[in-house]
XYZ file of C-alpha atoms in Angstrom:
598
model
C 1.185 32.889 -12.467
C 1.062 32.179 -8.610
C -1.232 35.172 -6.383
C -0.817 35.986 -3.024
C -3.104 34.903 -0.234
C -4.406 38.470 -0.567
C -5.152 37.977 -4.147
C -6.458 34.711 -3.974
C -8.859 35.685 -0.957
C -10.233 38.807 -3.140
C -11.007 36.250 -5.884
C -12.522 34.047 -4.048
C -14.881 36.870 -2.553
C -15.613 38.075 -5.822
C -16.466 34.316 -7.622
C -18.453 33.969 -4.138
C -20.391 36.703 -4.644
C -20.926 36.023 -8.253
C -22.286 32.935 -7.350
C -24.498 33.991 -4.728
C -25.923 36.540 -6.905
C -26.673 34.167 -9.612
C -28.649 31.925 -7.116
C -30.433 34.441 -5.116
C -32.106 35.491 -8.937
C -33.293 31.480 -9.158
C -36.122 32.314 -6.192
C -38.444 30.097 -8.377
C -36.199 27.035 -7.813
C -37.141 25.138 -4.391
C -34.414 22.946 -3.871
C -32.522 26.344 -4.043
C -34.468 28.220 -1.748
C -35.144 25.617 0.771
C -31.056 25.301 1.156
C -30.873 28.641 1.943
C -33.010 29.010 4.119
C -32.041 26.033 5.500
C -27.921 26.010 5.764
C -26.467 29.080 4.885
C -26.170 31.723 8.082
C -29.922 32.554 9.021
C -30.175 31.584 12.627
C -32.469 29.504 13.922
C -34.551 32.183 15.674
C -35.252 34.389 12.609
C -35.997 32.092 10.172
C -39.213 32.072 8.668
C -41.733 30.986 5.704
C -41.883 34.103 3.209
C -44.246 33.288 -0.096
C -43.021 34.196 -3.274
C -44.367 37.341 -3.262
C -43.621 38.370 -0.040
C -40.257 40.998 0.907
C -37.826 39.862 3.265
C -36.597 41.799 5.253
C -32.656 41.854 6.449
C -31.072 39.320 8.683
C -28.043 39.345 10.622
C -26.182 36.279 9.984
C -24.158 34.040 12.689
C -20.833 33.709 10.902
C -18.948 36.698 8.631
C -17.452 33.120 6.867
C -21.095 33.034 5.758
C -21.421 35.186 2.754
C -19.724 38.497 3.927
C -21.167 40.590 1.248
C -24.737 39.306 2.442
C -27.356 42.268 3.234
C -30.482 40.393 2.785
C -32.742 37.560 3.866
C -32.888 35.477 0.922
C -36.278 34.585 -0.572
C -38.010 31.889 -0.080
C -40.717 30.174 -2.405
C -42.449 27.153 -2.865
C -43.673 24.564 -5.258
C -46.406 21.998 -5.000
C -45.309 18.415 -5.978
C -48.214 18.359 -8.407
C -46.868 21.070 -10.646
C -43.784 19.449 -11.323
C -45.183 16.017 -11.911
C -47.370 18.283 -14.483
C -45.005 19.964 -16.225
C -42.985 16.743 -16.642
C -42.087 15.639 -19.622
C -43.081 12.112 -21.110
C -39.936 9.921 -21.608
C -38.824 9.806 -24.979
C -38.399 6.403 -26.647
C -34.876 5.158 -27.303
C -33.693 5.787 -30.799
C -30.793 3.378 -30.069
C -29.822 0.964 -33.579
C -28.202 -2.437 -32.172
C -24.971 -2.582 -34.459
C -22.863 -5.759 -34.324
C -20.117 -4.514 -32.081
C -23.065 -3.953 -29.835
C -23.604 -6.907 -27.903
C -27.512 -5.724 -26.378
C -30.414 -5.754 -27.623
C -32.388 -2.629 -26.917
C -35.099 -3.036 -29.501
C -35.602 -6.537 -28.257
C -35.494 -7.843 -32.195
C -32.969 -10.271 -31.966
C -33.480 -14.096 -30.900
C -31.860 -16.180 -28.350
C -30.082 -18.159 -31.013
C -28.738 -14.631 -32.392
C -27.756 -13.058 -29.308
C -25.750 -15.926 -28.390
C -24.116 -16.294 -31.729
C -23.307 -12.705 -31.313
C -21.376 -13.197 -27.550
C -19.129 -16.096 -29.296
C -18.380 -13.372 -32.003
C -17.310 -10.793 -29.399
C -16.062 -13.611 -27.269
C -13.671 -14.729 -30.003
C -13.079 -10.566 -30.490
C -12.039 -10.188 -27.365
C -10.210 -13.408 -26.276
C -12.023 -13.949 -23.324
C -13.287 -17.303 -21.445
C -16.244 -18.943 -20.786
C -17.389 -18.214 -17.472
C -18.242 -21.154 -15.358
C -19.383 -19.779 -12.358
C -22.278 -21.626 -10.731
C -26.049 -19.448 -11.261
C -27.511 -18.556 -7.852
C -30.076 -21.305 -6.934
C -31.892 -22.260 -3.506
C -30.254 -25.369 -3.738
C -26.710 -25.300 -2.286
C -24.077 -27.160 -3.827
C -22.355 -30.167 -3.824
C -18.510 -28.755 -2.909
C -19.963 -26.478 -0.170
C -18.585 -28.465 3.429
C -21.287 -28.281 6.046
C -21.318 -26.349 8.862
C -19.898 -27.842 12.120
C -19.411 -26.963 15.509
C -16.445 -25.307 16.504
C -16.458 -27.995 18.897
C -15.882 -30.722 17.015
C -12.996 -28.788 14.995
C -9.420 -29.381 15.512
C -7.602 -25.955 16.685
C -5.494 -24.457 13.534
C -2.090 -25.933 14.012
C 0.708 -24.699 11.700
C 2.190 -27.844 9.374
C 5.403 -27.867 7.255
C 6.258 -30.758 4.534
C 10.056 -30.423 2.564
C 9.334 -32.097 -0.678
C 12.642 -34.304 -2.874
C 13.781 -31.032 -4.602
C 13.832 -28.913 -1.629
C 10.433 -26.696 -2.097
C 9.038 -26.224 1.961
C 5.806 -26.668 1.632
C 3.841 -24.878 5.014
C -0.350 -24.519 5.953
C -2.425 -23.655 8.456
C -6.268 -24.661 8.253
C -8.311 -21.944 9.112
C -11.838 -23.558 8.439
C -13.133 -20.776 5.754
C -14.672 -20.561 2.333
C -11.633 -18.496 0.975
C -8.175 -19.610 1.202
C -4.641 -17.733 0.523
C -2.245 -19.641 -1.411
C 1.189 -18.461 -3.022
C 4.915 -18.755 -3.593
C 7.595 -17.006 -1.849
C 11.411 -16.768 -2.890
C 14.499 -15.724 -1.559
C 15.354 -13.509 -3.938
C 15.512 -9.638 -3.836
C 16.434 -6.452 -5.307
C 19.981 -6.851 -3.635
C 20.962 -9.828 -5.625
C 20.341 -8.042 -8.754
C 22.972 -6.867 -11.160
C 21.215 -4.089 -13.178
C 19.345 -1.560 -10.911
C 15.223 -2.517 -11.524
C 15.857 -5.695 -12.944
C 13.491 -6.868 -9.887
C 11.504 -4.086 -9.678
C 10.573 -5.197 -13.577
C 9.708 -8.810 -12.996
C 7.361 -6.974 -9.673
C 5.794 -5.289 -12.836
C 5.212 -7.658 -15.049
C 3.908 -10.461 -12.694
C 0.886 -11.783 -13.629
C 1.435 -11.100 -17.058
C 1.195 -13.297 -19.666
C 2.680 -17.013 -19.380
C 3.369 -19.961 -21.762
C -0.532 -21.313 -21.552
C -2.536 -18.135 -20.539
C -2.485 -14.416 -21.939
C -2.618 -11.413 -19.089
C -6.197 -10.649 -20.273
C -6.644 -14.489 -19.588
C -5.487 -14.565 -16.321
C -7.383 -11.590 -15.238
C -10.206 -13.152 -16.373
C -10.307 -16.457 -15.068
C -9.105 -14.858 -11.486
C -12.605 -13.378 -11.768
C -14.534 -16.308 -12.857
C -13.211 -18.421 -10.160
C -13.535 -15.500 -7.034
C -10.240 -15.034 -7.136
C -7.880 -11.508 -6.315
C -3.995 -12.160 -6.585
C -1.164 -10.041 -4.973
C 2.339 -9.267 -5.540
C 4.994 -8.251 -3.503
C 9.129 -7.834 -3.608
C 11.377 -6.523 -1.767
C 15.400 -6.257 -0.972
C 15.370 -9.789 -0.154
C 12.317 -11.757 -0.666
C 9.357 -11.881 -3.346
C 6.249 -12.887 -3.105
C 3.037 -14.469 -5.422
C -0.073 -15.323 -3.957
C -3.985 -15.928 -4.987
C -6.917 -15.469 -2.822
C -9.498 -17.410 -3.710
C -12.328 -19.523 -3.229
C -11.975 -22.853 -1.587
C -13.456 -24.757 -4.337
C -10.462 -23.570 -7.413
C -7.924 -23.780 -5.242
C -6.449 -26.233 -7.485
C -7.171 -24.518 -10.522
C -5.431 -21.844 -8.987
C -2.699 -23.453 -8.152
C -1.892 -24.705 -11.308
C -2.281 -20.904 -12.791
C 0.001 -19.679 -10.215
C 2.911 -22.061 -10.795
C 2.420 -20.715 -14.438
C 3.021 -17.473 -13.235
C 5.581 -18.401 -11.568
C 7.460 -20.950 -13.616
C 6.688 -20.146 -17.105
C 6.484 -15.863 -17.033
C 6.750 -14.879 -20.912
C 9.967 -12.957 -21.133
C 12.573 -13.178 -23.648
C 9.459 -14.511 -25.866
C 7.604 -11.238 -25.711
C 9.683 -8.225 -25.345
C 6.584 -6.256 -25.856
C 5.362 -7.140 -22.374
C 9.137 -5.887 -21.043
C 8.910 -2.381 -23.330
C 5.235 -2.297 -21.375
C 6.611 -2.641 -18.238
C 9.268 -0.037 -18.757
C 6.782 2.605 -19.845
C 4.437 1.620 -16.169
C 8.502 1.915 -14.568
C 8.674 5.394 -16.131
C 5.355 6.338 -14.672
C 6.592 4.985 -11.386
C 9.882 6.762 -10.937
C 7.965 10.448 -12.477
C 5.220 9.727 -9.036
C 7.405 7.944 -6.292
C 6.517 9.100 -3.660
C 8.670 10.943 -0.969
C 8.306 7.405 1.852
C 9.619 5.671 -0.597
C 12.500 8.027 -2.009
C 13.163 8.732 1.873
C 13.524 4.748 2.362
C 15.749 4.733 -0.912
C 18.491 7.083 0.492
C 18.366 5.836 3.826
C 20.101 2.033 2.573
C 22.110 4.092 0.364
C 23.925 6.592 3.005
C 23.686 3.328 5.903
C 25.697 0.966 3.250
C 27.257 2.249 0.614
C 26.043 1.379 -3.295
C 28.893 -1.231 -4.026
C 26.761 -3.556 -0.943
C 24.226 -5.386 -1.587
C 21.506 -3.703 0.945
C 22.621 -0.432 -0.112
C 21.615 -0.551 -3.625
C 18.602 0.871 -4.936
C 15.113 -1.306 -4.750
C 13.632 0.987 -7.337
C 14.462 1.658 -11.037
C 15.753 4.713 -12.015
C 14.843 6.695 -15.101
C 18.621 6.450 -16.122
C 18.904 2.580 -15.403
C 15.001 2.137 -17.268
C 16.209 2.218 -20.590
C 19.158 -0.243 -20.419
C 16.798 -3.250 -19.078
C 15.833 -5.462 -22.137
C 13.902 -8.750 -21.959
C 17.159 -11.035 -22.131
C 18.681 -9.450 -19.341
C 15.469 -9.758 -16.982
C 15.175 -13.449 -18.606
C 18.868 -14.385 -17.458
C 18.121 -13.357 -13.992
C 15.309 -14.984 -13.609
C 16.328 -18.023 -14.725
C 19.318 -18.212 -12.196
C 18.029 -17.063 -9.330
C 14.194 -17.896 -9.314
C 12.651 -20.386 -11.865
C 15.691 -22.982 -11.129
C 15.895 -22.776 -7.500
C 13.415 -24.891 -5.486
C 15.259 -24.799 -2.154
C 14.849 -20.915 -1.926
C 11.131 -21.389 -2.770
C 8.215 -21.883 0.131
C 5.070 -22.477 -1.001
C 2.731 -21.575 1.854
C -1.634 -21.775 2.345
C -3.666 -20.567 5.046
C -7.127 -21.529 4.806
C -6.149 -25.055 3.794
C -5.485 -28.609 4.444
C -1.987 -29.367 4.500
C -1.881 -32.585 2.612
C -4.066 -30.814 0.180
C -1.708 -28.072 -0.280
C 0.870 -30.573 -0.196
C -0.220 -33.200 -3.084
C -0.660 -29.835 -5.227
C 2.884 -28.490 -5.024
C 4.155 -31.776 -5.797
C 1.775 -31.885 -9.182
C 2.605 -28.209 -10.120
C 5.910 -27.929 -8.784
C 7.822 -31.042 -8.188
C 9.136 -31.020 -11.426
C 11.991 -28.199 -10.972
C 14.944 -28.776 -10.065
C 17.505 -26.906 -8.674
C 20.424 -25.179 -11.053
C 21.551 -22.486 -9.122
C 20.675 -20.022 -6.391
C 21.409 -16.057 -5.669
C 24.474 -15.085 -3.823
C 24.076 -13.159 -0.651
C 27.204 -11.363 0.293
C 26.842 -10.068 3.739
C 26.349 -6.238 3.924
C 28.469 -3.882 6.794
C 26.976 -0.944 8.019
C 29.119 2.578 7.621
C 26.698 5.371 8.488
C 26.551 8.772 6.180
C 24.233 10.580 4.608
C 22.283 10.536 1.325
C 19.614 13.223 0.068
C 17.421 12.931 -3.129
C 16.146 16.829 -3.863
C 12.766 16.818 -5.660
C 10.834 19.691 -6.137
C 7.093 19.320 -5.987
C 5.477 20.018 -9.495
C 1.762 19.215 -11.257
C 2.251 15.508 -12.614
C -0.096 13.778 -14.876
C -2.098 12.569 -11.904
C -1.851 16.271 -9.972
C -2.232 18.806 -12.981
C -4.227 21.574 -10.847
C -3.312 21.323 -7.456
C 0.552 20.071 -6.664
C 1.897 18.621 -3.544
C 3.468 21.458 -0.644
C 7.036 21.556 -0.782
C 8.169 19.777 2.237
C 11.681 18.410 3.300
C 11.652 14.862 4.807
C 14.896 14.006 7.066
C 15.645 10.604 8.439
C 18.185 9.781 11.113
C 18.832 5.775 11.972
C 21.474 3.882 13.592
C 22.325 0.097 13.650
C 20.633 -2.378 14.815
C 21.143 -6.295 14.465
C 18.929 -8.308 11.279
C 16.492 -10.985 11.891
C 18.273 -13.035 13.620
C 20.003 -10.542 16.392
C 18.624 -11.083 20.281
C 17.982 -6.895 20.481
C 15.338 -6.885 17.186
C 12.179 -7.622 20.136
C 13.669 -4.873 21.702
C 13.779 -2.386 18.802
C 10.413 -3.201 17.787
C 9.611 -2.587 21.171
C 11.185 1.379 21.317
C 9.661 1.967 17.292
C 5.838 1.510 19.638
C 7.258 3.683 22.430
C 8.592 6.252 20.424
C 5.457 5.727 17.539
C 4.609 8.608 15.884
C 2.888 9.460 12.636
C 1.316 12.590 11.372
C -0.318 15.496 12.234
C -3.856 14.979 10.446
C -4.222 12.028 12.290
C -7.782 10.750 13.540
C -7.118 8.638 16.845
C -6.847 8.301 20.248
C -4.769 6.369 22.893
C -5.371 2.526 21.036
C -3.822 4.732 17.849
C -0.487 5.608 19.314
C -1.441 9.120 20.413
C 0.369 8.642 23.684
C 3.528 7.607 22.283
C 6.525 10.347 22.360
C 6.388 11.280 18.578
C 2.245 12.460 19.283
C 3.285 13.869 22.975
C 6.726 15.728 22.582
C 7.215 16.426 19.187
C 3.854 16.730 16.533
C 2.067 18.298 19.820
C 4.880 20.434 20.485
C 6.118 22.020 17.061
C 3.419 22.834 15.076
C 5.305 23.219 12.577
C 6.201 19.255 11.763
C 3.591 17.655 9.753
C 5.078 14.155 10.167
C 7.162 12.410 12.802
C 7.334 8.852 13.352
C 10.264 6.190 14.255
C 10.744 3.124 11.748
C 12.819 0.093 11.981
C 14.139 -1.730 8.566
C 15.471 -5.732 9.190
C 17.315 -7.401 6.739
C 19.427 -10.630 6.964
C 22.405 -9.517 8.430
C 21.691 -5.965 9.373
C 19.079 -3.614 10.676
C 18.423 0.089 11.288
C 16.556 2.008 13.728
C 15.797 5.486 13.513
C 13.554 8.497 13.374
C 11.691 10.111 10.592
C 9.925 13.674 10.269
C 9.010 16.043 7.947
C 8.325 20.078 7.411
C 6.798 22.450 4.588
C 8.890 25.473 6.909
C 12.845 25.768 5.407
C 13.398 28.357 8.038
C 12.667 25.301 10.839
C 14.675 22.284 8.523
C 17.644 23.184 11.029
C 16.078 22.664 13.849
C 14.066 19.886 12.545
C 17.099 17.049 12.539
C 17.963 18.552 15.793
C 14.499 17.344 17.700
C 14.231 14.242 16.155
C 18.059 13.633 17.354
C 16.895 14.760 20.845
C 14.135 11.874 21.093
C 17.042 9.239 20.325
C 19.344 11.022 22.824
C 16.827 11.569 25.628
C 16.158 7.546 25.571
C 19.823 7.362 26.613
C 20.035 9.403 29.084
C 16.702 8.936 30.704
C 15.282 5.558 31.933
C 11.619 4.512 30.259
C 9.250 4.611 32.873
C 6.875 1.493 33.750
C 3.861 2.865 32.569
C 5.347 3.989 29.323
C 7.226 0.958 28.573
C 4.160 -1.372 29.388
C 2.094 0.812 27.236
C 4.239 0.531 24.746
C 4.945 -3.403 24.949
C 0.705 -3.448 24.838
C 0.671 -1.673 21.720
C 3.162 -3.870 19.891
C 1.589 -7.086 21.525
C -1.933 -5.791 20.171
C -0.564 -4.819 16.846
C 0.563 -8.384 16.153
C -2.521 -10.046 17.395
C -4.683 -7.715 15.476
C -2.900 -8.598 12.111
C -2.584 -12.447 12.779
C -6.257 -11.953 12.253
C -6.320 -11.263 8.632
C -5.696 -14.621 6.373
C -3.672 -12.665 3.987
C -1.222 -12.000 6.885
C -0.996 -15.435 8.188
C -0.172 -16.774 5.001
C 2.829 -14.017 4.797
C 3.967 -14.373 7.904
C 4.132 -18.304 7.772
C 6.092 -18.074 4.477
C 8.184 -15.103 5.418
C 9.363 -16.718 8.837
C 10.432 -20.423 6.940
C 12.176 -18.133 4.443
C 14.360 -16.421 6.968
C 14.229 -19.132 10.208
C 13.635 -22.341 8.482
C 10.923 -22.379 11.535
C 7.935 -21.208 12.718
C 6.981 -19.335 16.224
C 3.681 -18.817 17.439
C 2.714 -15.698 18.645
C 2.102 -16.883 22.419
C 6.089 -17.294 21.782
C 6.493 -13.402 20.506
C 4.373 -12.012 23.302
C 6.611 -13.580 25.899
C 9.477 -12.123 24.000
C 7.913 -8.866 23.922
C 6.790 -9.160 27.684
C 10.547 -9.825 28.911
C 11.592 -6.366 27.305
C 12.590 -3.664 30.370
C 13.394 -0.446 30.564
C 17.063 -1.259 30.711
C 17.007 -3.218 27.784
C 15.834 -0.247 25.989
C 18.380 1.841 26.887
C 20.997 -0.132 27.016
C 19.883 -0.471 23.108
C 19.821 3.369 22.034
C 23.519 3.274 24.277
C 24.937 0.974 21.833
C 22.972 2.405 19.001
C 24.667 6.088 19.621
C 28.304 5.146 19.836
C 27.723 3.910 15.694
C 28.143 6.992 13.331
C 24.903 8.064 12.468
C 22.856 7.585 9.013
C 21.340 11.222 7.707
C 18.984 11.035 4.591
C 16.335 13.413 3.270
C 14.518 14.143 0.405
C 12.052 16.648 -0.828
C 12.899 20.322 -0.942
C 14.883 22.612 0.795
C 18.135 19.939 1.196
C 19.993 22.904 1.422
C 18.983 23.758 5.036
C 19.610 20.200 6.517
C 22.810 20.675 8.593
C 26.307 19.217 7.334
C 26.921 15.343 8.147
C 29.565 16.525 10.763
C 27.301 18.589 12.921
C 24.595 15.789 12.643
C 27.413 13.623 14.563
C 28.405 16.027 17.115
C 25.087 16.472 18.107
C 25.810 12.640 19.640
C 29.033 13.375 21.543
C-alpha cells in the first residue's frame, strides 16, 4: 500500500526518533558519542567535553532537519585506547578442514606435489587453461620494444591493404603496449528477416566456437590481458579485442573463431541461453532505447528496412531457433568477405596485414545482405510502459515519466547538410537536469539556457541526430514525470526547432557551438578504442578515410545560414512524433503536432 507524503514524513519522524533514542542509551560507546558531538546539530560555539558522569545541559541546535524531536545535549564519554586493547579478545584459531573441492591449504599439511596434483584435479573440474602469463621479475623481457624518442618515430599515418577475396584490411600505429584489433561487417538489424535475429547473434558473441568453449575464451582473454567488445547496430556490427601487444596474434586467431566458426545450429543450448538473457533485456529496456525504437518506426514505416525494430520483442523471442539465426548468418556474414573490414590501431600495418591473410584469407565470398533503400514518411509511434519494481528494482521503482521525441529529415552519411546537422545537435545540446557541468559541458547550449533552466518541470531535454545509409533524422527529445505539463511539453520542444527558422544563429552562438563539436571529436580521437571504430566504420560506409584536420574544416565552413536554411527544409517534411513511458494519453494528436509547423 502506497502513503502519502504526510504519512511517509510521520514515519520517518517516528523510525528517526526511534533510532536516536536507541543511540543516545549507547553513551558508553565512543565512536557513538564522538559523532554526535561531532556532526549532528551542536554548533560549534557550544560544544564541549562532558565526562561520563557529567549532565548536559540543553542545546539549541542549528538546523530543525537535525533531529526535530531533540531537547538535549547528547552525552559524551570517553574511552582510553588501553581498555579496549585489554578487553580484546585473543584470535581464535581456524577450525577450517581442507576438503578436496577445496583447493587451499589452511592447515598448511599438504605438500607441493599434492597441492599441485590437486589444481590439475580442479583444473580438469572446471575446464579451465593453463595460465601462461609471465611472473613479475626485475628483469624485463625479451618482446618488450625499447623506449625511443618521439623524435625518431614516424607520425601515425592511417594505412589500408584490400586482400584477393575482398576483406579491407586498415591500421594506424599508435606506438603503445596495448593494441585494438577487430572485425566489422556490413550487416545490421535491417537486413534481418525475423525481428532479433541480430540482436541474438549481439548476444551470443563470444560464445562458444568450433575450437574454444565460452568459459575458454573468457579465460584465455584474461591470461593474455585481453578485454573484448561487441557492438551491432541497424546497419553495421562490430567484434573487437583489446589486448596486449605481445598476443596480438593469438588474438587474432581467437577472434576470427569468433567470428567465423560461432557454434550455432550445433548447440541450440547456447541459442535457448541467449533467449532467456533476450527476455531479461526486453522486461529492463530502458526508456532511450524504447524512445529510439519508435522513433524509426513512426519516421519509416515497419515494411522498410530502417523502420523495423533493432530489438527483440517478447512476442518475436520465442519463434527464433538456432537454424534460423544459423541461416542468416551464414548468408549475410560468415560468407561475405567484401562487406568485412578488419581494422587495428595500435599496430603495424603489415603486421595486421600478414594476420588477416592467415586467419581470414580463406573465405570466400557466397553472398551478401540486400539493402533496399528506405523513404522517409513522418508519423508517430508511442510504446506505453508503466514503471513497476523489476527483478533489478524490487524496492524502489523508476518515476513515471513520459518521454516525447519530435525529428525531421535529414540526408544519411553521405548527404552535404550531415556537418551541418551535427553542427545544430551542439547548438541546440541539451541533456538533463541533474547534470554536473559547466560551459565545456554544453551548459550554454539552448536545451540548458531556454528550456531545462526555464521549465522546471522537464527533467530531460536534449536534440539527437540518427544517420543511416540513405537517410537521417534530426530532432528533439525531452522528458516529464508532470501529465498535467505532457501538452505543453511537445509544444516547447517544437518551439526550439521553429525559433531556428525564424531567427538567424548569432556568431557567438554558432562559433560556440562549432567549438564544441570540433572539441568533441578531438577529445574522442584520443581514445584507441575510438580510432579503431572510427577507421573501420568510415571504410565500411566511404570506402575512405578522412582525417580530422579534414572534419574541422568542414565543421569550420558551417554559417549561420546554413543552419537555417537546414531547419527551413527540415520543417516543410511532415513531422515524426514518438514517445514512450507513461501518460501517452496526454501527448497531443499527430494533426495538431503538424499544425504547430504551419
Amino acid at each position: 500500500m502506497l502513503l502519502s507524503r504526510s504519512a511517509r514524513r510521520a514515519t520517518l519522524a517516528a523510525v528517526s526518533t526511534n533510532w536516536k533514542q536507541r543511540l543516545l542509551n549507547r553513551t558508553d560507546e565512543a565512536i557513538g558519542s564522538r559523532a554526535l558531538g561531532s556532526n549532528y546539530g551542536i554548533p560549534m560555539g557550544q560544544r564541549a567535553s562532558f565526562s561520563a558522569n557529567s549532565s548536559a545541559s540543553p542545546v539549541a541546535f542549528d538546523s530543525p532537519y537535525e533531529y526535530p524531536t531533540r531537547k538535549e545535549a547528547p552525552l559524551i564519554t570517553t574511552t582510553k585506547a588501553t581498555d579496549v586493547m585489554s578487553t580484546s579478545s585473543t584470535p581464535i584459531e581456524s577450525q577450517k578442514v581442507y576438503i578436496p573441492e577445496d583447493p587451499f591449504d589452511d592447515k598448511g599439511l599438504l605438500s607441493t606435489e599434492e597441492k599441485e596434483k590437486l589444481k590439475e584435479q580442479q583444473s580438469q573440474k572446471m575446464r579451465s587453461v593453463k595460465l601462461s602469463s609471465l611472473p613479475i621479475t626485475k628483469t624485463i623481457p625479451n618482446f618488450v620494444p625499447p623506449n625511443v624518442p618521439s623524435r625518431e618515430l614516424e607520425a601515425p599515418e592511417t594505412l589500408i591493404t584490400t586482400l584477393d577475396n575482398g576483406i579491407r584490411v586498415v591500421s594506424q600505429e599508435l606506438y603503445s603496449q596495448m593494441c585494438t584489433v577487430g572485425v566489422l561487417t556490413n550487416v545490421g538489424s535491417r537486413h534481418e528477416d525475423f525481428t532479433g535475429t541480430i540482436h541474438c547473434l549481439e548476444t551470443m558473441s563470444f560464445g562458444s566456437t568450433k575450437q574454444y568453449d565460452g568459459l575458454e575464451i573468457t579465460q584465455l582473454l584474461q591470461d593474455w590481458g585481453a578485454t573484448r567488445f561487441v557492438s551491432h547496430s541497424r546497419e553495421q556490427t562490430l567484434h573487437c579485442i583489446d589486448i596486449l601487444r605481445p598476443n596480438v596474434n593469438k588474438g587474432m586467431g581467437l577472434l576470427s573463431e569468433v567470428v567465423l566458426n560461432p557454434l550455432i545450429s550445433e548447440s541450440p543450448v547456447e541459442v535457448e541461453y541467449a533467449k532467456e538473457v533476450m527476455q531479461f533485456q526486453a522486461q529492463e529496456q530502458i526508456p532511450e532505447l524504447n524512445l529510439a525504437e519508435a522513433l524509426q518506426v513512426a519516421a519509416y514505416g515497419v515494411d522498410q528496412q530502417l523502420g523495423k525494430l533493432h530489438f527483440a520483442t517478447p512476442e518475436s523471442i520465442p519463434f527464433l531457433n538456432a537454424a534460423l539465426v544459423e541461416d542468416f548468418y551464414q548468408k549475410n556474414i560468415r560468407n561475405n568477405p567484401k562487406g568485412m573490414v578488419v581494422a587495428g590501431a595500435g599496430i603495424e600495418h603489415n603486421e595486421l596485414v600478414d594476420m588477416t591473410k592467415e586467419y581470414f584469407g580463406n573465405v570466400e565470398q557466397q553472398s551478401g545482405p540486400l539493402t533496399i533503400p528506405s523513404k522517409y514518411r513522418g508519423g508517430s509511434h508511442f510504446i506505453e510502459t508503466h514503471s513497476s519494481s523489476t527483478v533489478y528494482q524490487t524496492i524502489l521503482p523508476e518515476k513515471e515519466q513520459c518521454k516525447v521525441a519530435l525529428a525531421f529529415p535529414v540526408g544519411g552519411w553521405h548527404s552535404d547538410s550531415m556537418v551541418t546537422a551535427c553542427v545544430l545537435q551542439a547548438l541546440l545540446g541539451g541533456g538533463s537536469s541533474f547534470s554536473a557541468g559547466g560551459p565545456g559541458k554544453g551548459m550554454y547550449s539552448r536545451m540548458y539556457q531556454q528550456v531545462l533552466n526555464k521549465y522546471g518541470w522537464i527533467e530531460t531535454a536534449e536534440a539527437f541526430t540518427t544517420f543511416a545509409e540513405e537517410e537521417g533524422l534530426f530532432g528533439v527529445s525531452a522528458g516529464t514525470a508532470s501529465p498535467e505539463n505532457v501538452p505543453e511539453l511537445v509544444k516547447v520542444i517544437a518551439d526550439q526547432l521553429a525559433r531556428i527558422a525564424v531567427e538567424p544563429v548569432g556568431g557567438v552562438e554558432l562559433s560556440r557551438a562549432r567549438n564544441m563539436l570540433k572539441c568533441n571529436i578531438l577529445t574522442q580521437l584520443e581514445s584507441r578504442l575510438i580510432v579503431f571504430e572510427d577507421m573501420g566504420r568510415q571504410i565500411l560506409t566511404y570506402g575512405k578515410i578522412e582525417d580530422a584536420a579534414s572534419t574541422c574544416q568542414k565543421i569550420d565552413s558551417v554559417t549561420g545560414e546554413d543552419v537555417q536554411k537546414l531547419v527551413q527544409d527540415m520543417l516543410q517534411k511532415a513531422p515524426t512524433l514518438a514517445a514512450t513511458g507513461s501518460y501517452i494519453n496526454k501527448i497531443p494528436r499527430y494533426e495538431q503536432v503538424c499544425n504547430l509547423f504551419r
